[in-house]
Tab-separated table of N, CA and C in Angstrom:
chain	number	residue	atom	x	y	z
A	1	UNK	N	-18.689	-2.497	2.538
A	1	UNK	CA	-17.504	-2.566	1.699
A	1	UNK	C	-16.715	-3.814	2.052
A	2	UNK	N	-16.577	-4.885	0.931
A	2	UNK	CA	-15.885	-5.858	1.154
A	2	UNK	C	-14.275	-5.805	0.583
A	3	UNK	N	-13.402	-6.410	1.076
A	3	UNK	CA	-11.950	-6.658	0.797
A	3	UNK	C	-12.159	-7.857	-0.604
A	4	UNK	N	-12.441	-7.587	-1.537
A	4	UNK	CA	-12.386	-8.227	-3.029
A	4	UNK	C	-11.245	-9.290	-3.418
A	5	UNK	N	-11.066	-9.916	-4.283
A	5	UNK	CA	-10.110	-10.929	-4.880
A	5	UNK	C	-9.220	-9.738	-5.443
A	6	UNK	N	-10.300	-9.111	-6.353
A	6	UNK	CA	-9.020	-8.202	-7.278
A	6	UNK	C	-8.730	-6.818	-7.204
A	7	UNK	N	-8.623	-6.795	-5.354
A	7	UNK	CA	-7.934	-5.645	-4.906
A	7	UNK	C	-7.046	-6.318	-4.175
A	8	UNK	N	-6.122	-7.569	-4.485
A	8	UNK	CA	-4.927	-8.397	-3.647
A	8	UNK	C	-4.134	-8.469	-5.053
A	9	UNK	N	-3.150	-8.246	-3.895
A	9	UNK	CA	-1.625	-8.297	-4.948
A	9	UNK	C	-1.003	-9.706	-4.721
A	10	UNK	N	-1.175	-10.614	-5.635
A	10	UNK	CA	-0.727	-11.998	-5.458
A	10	UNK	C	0.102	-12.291	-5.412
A	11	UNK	N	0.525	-11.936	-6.797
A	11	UNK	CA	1.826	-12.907	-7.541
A	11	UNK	C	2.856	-11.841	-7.882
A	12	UNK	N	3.753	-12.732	-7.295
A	12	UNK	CA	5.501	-12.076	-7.160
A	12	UNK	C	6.214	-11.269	-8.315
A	13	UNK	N	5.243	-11.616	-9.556
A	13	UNK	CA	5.921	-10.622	-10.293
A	13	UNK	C	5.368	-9.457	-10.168
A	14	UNK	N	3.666	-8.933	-9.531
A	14	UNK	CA	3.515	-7.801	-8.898
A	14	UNK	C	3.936	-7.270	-8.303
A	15	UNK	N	4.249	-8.142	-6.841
A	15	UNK	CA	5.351	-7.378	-5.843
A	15	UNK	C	6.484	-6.755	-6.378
A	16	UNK	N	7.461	-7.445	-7.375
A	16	UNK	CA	8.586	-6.945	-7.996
A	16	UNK	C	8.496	-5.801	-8.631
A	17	UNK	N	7.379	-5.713	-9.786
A	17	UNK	CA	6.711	-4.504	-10.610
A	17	UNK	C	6.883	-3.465	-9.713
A	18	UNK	N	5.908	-3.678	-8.582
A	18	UNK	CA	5.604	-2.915	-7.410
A	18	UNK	C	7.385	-2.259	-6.836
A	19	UNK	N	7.814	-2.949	-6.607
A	19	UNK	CA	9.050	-2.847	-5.711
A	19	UNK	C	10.082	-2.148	-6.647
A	20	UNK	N	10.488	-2.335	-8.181
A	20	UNK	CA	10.628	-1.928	-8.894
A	20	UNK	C	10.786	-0.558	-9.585
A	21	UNK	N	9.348	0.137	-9.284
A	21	UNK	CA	8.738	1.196	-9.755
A	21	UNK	C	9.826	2.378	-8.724
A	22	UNK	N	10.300	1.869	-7.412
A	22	UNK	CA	11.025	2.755	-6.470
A	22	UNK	C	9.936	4.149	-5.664
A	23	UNK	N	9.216	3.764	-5.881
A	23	UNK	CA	8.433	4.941	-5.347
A	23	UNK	C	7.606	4.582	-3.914
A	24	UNK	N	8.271	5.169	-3.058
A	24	UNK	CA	8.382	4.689	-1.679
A	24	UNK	C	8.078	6.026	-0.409
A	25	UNK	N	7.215	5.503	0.292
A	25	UNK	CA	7.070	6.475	1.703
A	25	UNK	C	6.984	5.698	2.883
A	26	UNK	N	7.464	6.725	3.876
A	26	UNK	CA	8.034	5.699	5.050
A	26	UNK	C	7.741	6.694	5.493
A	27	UNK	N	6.805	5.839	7.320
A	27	UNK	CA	6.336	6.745	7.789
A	27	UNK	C	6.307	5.495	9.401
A	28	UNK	N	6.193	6.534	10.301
A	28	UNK	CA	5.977	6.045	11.772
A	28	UNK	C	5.855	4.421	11.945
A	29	UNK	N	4.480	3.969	11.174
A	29	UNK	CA	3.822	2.955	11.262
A	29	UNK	C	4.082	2.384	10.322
A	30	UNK	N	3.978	2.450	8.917
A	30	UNK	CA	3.607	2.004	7.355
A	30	UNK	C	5.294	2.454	6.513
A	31	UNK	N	5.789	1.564	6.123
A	31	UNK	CA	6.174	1.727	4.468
A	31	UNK	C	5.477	1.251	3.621
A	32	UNK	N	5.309	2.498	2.867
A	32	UNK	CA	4.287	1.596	1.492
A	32	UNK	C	4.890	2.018	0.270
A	33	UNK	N	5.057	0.897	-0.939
A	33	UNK	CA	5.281	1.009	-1.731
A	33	UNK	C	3.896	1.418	-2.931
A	34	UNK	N	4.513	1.784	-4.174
A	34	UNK	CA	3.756	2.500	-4.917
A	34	UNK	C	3.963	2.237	-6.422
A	35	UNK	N	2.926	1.615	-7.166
A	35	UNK	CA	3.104	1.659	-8.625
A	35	UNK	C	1.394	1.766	-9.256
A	36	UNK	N	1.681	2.544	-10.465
A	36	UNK	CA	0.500	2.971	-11.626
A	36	UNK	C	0.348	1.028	-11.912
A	37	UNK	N	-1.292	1.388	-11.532
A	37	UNK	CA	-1.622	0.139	-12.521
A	37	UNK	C	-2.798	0.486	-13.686
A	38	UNK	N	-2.558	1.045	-14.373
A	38	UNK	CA	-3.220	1.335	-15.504
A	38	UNK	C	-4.851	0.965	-15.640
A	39	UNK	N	-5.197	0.479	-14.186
A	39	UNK	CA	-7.130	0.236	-13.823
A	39	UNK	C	-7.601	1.388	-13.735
A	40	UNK	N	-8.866	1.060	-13.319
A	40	UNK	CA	-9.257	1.842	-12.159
A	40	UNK	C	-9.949	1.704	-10.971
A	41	UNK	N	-9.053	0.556	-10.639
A	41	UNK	CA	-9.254	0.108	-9.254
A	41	UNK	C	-8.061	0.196	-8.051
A	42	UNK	N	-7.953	-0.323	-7.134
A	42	UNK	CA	-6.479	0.044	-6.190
A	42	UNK	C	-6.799	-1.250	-5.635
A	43	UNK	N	-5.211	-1.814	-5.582
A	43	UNK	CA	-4.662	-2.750	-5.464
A	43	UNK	C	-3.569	-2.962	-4.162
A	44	UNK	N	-4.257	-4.343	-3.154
A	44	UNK	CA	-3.023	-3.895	-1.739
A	44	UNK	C	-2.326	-5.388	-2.162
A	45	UNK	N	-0.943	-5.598	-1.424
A	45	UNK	CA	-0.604	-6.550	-1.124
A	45	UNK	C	0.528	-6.194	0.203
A	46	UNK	N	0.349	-7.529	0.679
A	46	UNK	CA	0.867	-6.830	2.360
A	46	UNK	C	2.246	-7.892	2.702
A	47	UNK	N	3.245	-7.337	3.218
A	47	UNK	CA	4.287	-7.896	3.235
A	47	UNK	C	4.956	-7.672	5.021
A	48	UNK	N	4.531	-8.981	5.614
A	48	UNK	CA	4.881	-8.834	7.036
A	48	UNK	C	5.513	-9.622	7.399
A	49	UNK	N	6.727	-9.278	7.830
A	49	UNK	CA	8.247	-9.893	8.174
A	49	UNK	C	8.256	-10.898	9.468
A	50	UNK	N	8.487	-11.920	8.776
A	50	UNK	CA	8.900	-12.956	10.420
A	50	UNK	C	10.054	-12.708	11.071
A	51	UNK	N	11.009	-11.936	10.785
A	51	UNK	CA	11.825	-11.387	11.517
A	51	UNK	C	11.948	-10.882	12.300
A	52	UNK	N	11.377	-9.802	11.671
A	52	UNK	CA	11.197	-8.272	12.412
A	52	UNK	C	10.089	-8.522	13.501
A	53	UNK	N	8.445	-9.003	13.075
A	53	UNK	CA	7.233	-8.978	13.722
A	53	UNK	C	6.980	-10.469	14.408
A	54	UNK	N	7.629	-11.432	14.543
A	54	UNK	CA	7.827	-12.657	15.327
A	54	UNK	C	6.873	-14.004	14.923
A	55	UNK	N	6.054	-14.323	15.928
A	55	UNK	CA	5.654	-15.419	15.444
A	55	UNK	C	3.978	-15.280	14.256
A	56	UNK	N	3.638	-16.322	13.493
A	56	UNK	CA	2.409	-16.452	12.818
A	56	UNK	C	0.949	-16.190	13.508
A	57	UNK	N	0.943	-15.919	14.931
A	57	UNK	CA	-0.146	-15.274	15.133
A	57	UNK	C	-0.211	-13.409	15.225
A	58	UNK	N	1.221	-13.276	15.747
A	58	UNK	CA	1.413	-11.813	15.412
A	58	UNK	C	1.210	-11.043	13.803
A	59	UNK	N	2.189	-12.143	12.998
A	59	UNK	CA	2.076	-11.503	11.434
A	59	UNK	C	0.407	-11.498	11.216
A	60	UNK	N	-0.149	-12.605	11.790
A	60	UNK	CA	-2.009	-12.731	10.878
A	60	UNK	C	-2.359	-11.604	11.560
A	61	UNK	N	-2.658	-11.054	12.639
A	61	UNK	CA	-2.859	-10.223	13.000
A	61	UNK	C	-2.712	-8.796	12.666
A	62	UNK	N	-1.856	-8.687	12.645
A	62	UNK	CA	-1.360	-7.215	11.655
A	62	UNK	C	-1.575	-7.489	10.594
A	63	UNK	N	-1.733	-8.258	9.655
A	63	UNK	CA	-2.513	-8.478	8.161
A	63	UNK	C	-3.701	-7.982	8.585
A	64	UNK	N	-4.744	-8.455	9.576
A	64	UNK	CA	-5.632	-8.362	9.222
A	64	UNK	C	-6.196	-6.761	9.861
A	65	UNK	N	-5.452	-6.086	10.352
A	65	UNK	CA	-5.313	-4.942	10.642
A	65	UNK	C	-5.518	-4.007	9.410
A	66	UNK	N	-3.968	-4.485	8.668
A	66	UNK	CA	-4.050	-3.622	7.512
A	66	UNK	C	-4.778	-3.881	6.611
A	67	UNK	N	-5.698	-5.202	6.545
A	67	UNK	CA	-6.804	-5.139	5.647
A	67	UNK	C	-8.054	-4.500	5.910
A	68	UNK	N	-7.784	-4.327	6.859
A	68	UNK	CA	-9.262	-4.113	7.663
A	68	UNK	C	-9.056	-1.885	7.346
A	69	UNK	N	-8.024	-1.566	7.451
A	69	UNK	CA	-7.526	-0.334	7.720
A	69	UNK	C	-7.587	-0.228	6.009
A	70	UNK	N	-6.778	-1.053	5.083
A	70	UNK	CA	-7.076	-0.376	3.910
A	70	UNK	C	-8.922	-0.555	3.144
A	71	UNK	N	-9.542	-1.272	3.718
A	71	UNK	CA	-11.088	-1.748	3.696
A	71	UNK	C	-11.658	-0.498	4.407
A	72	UNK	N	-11.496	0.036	5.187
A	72	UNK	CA	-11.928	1.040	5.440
A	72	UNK	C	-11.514	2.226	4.760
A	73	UNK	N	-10.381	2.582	4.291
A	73	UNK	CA	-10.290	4.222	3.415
A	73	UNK	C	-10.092	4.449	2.149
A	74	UNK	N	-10.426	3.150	2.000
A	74	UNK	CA	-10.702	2.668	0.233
A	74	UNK	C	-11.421	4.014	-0.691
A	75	UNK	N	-12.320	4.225	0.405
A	75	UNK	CA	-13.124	4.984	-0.915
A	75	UNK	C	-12.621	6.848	-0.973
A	76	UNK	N	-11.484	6.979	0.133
A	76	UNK	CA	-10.350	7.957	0.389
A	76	UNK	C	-9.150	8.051	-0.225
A	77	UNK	N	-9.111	6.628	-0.948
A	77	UNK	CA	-7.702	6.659	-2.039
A	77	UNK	C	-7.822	6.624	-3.527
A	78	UNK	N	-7.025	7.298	-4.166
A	78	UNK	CA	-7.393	7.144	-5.861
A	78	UNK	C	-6.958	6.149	-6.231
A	79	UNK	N	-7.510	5.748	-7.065
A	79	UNK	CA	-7.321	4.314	-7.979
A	79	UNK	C	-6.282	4.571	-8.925
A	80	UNK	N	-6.548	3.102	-9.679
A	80	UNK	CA	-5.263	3.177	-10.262
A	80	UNK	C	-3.574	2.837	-9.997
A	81	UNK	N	-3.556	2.246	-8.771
A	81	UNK	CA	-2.434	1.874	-7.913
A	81	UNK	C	-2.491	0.967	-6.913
A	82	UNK	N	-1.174	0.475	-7.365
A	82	UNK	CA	-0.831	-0.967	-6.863
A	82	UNK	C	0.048	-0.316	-5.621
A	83	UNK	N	-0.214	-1.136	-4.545
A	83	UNK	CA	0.153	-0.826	-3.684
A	83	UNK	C	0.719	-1.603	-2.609
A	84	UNK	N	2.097	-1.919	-2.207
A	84	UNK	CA	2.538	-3.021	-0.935
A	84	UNK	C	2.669	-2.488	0.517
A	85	UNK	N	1.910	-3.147	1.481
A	85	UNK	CA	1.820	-2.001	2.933
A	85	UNK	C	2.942	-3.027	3.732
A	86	UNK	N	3.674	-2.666	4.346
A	86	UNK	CA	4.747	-2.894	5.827
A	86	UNK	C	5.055	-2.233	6.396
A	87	UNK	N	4.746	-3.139	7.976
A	87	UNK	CA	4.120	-2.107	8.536
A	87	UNK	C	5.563	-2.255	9.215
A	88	UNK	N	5.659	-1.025	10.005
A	88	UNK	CA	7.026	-0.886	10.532
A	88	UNK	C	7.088	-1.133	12.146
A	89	UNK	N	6.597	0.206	12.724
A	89	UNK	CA	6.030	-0.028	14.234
A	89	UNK	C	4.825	-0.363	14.353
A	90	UNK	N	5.023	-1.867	15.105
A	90	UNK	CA	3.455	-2.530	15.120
A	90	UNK	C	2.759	-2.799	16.765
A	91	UNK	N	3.852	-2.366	17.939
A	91	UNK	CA	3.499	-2.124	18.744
A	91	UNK	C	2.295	-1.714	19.406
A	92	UNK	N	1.078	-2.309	19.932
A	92	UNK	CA	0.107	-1.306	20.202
A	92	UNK	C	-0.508	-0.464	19.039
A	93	UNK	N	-0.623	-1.006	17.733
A	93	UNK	CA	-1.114	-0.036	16.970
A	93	UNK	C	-2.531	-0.664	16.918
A	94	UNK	N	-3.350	0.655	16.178
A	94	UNK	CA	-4.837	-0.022	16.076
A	94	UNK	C	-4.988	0.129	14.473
A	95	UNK	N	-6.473	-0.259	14.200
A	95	UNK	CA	-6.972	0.099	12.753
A	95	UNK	C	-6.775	1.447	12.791
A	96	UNK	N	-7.047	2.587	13.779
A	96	UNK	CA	-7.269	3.539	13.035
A	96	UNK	C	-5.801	4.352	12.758
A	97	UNK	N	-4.847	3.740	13.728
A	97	UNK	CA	-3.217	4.505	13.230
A	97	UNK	C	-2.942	3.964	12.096
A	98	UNK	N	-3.043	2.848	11.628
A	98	UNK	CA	-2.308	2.129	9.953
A	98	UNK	C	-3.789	3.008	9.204
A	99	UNK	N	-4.687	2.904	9.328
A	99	UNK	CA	-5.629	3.878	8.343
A	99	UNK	C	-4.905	5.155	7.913
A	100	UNK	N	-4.766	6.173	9.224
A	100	UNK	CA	-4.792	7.778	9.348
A	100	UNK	C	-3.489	7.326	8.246
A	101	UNK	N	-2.153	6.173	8.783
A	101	UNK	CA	-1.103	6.677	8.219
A	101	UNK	C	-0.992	6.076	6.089
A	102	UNK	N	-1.963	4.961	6.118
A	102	UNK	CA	-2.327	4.768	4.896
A	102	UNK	C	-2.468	5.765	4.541
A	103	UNK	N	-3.931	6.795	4.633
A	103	UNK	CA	-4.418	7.648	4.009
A	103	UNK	C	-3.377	8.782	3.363
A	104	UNK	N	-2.333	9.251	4.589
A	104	UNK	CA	-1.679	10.367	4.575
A	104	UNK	C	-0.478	9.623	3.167
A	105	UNK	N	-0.057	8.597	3.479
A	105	UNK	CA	1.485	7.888	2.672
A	105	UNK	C	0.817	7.987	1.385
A	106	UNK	N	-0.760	7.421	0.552
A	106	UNK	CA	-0.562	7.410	-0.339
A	106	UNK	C	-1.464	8.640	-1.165
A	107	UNK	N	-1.509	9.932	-0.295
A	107	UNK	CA	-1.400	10.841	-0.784
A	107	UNK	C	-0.445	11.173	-1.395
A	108	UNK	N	0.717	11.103	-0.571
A	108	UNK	CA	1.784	11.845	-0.654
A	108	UNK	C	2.590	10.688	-2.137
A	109	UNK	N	2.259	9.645	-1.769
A	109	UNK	CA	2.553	8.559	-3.198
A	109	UNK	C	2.264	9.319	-4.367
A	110	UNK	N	0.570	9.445	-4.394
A	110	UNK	CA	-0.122	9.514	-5.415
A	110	UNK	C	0.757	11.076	-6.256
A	111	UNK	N	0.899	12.276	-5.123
A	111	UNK	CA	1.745	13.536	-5.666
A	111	UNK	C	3.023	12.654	-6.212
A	112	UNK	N	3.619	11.839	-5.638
A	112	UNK	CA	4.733	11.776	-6.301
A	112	UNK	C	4.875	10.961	-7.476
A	113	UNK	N	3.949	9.974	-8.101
A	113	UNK	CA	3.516	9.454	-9.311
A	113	UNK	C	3.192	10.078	-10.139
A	114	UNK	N	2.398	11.219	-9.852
A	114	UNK	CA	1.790	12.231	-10.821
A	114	UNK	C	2.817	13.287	-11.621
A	115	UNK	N	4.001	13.574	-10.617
A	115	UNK	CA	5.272	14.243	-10.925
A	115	UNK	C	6.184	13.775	-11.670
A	116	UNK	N	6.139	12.182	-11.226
A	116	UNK	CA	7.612	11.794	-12.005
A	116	UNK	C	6.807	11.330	-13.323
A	117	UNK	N	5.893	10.830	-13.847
A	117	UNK	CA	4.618	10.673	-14.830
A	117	UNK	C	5.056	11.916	-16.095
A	118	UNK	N	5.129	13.023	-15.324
A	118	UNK	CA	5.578	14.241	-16.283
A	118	UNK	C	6.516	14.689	-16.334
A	119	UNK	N	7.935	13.967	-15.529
A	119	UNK	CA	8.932	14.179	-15.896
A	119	UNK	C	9.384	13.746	-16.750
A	120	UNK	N	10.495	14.496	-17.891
A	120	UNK	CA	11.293	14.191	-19.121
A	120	UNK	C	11.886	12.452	-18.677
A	121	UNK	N	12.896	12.522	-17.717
A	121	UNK	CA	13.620	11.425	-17.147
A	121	UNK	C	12.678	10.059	-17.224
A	122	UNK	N	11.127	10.616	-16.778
A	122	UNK	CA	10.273	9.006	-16.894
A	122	UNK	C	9.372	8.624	-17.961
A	123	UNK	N	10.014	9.303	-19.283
A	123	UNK	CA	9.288	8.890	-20.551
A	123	UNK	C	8.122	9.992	-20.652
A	124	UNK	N	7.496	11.329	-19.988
A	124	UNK	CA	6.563	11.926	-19.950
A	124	UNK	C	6.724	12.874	-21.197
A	125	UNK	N	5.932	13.961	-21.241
A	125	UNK	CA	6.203	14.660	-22.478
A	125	UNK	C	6.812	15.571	-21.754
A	126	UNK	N	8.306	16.193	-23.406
A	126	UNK	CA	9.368	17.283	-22.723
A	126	UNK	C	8.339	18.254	-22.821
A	127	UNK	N	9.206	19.687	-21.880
A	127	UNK	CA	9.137	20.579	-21.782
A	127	UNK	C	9.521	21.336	-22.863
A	128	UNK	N	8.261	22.603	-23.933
A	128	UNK	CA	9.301	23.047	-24.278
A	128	UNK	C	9.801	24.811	-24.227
């Protein structure tokens, strides 16, 4: 399983789309954001803070963590979603803690897309 061209979230008006949509889980390791992309493929783009995570060998590093972590449970997540990973606590983490906590966040994403999808409030069909 390779990390593809068109499973990267490029361009900034994705991220925004992405960022946009408000549909958000935060967890130990990972905030990840969450939006429907009308494929059926899944889509990462990774957003790692020079602030927060320090110098350019630290940020490449944890990129390539979380590529490596979403390259691995790829075939564990449903498609169809665009997705931005930051990572929060990066301390000592490995592939398999940003995996376990990928896997678990965009479960819990995917329930909450599917909900607001059929809510009245997000254009879904009313109740009657």
């Amino acid at each position: 399983m390779k990390f593809r061209k068109h499973q990267h979230l490029r361009k900034a008006a994705d991220f925004a789309r992405v960022y946009a949509a408000r549909c958000v889980v935060r967890g130990s390791r990972l905030t990840i954001f969450a939006a429907l992309n009308h494929g059926d493929y899944l889509r990462v783009g990774l957003s790692v803070s020079k602030k927060k995570h320090g110098h350019a060998v630290l940020r490449n590093r944890l990129k390539r963590l979380l590529r490596e972590a979403f390259r691995q449970s790829c075939d564990q997540l449903p498609a169809g979603l665009d997705l931005v990973l930051i990572p929060a606590a990066a301390e000592g983490a490995t592939v398999t803690d940003f995996r376990d906590a990928l896997v678990e966040a965009v479960r819990k994403l995917s329930r909450k897309l599917a909900r607001d999808t059929k809510s009245p409030a997000a254009g879904g069909p009313e109740p009657h």
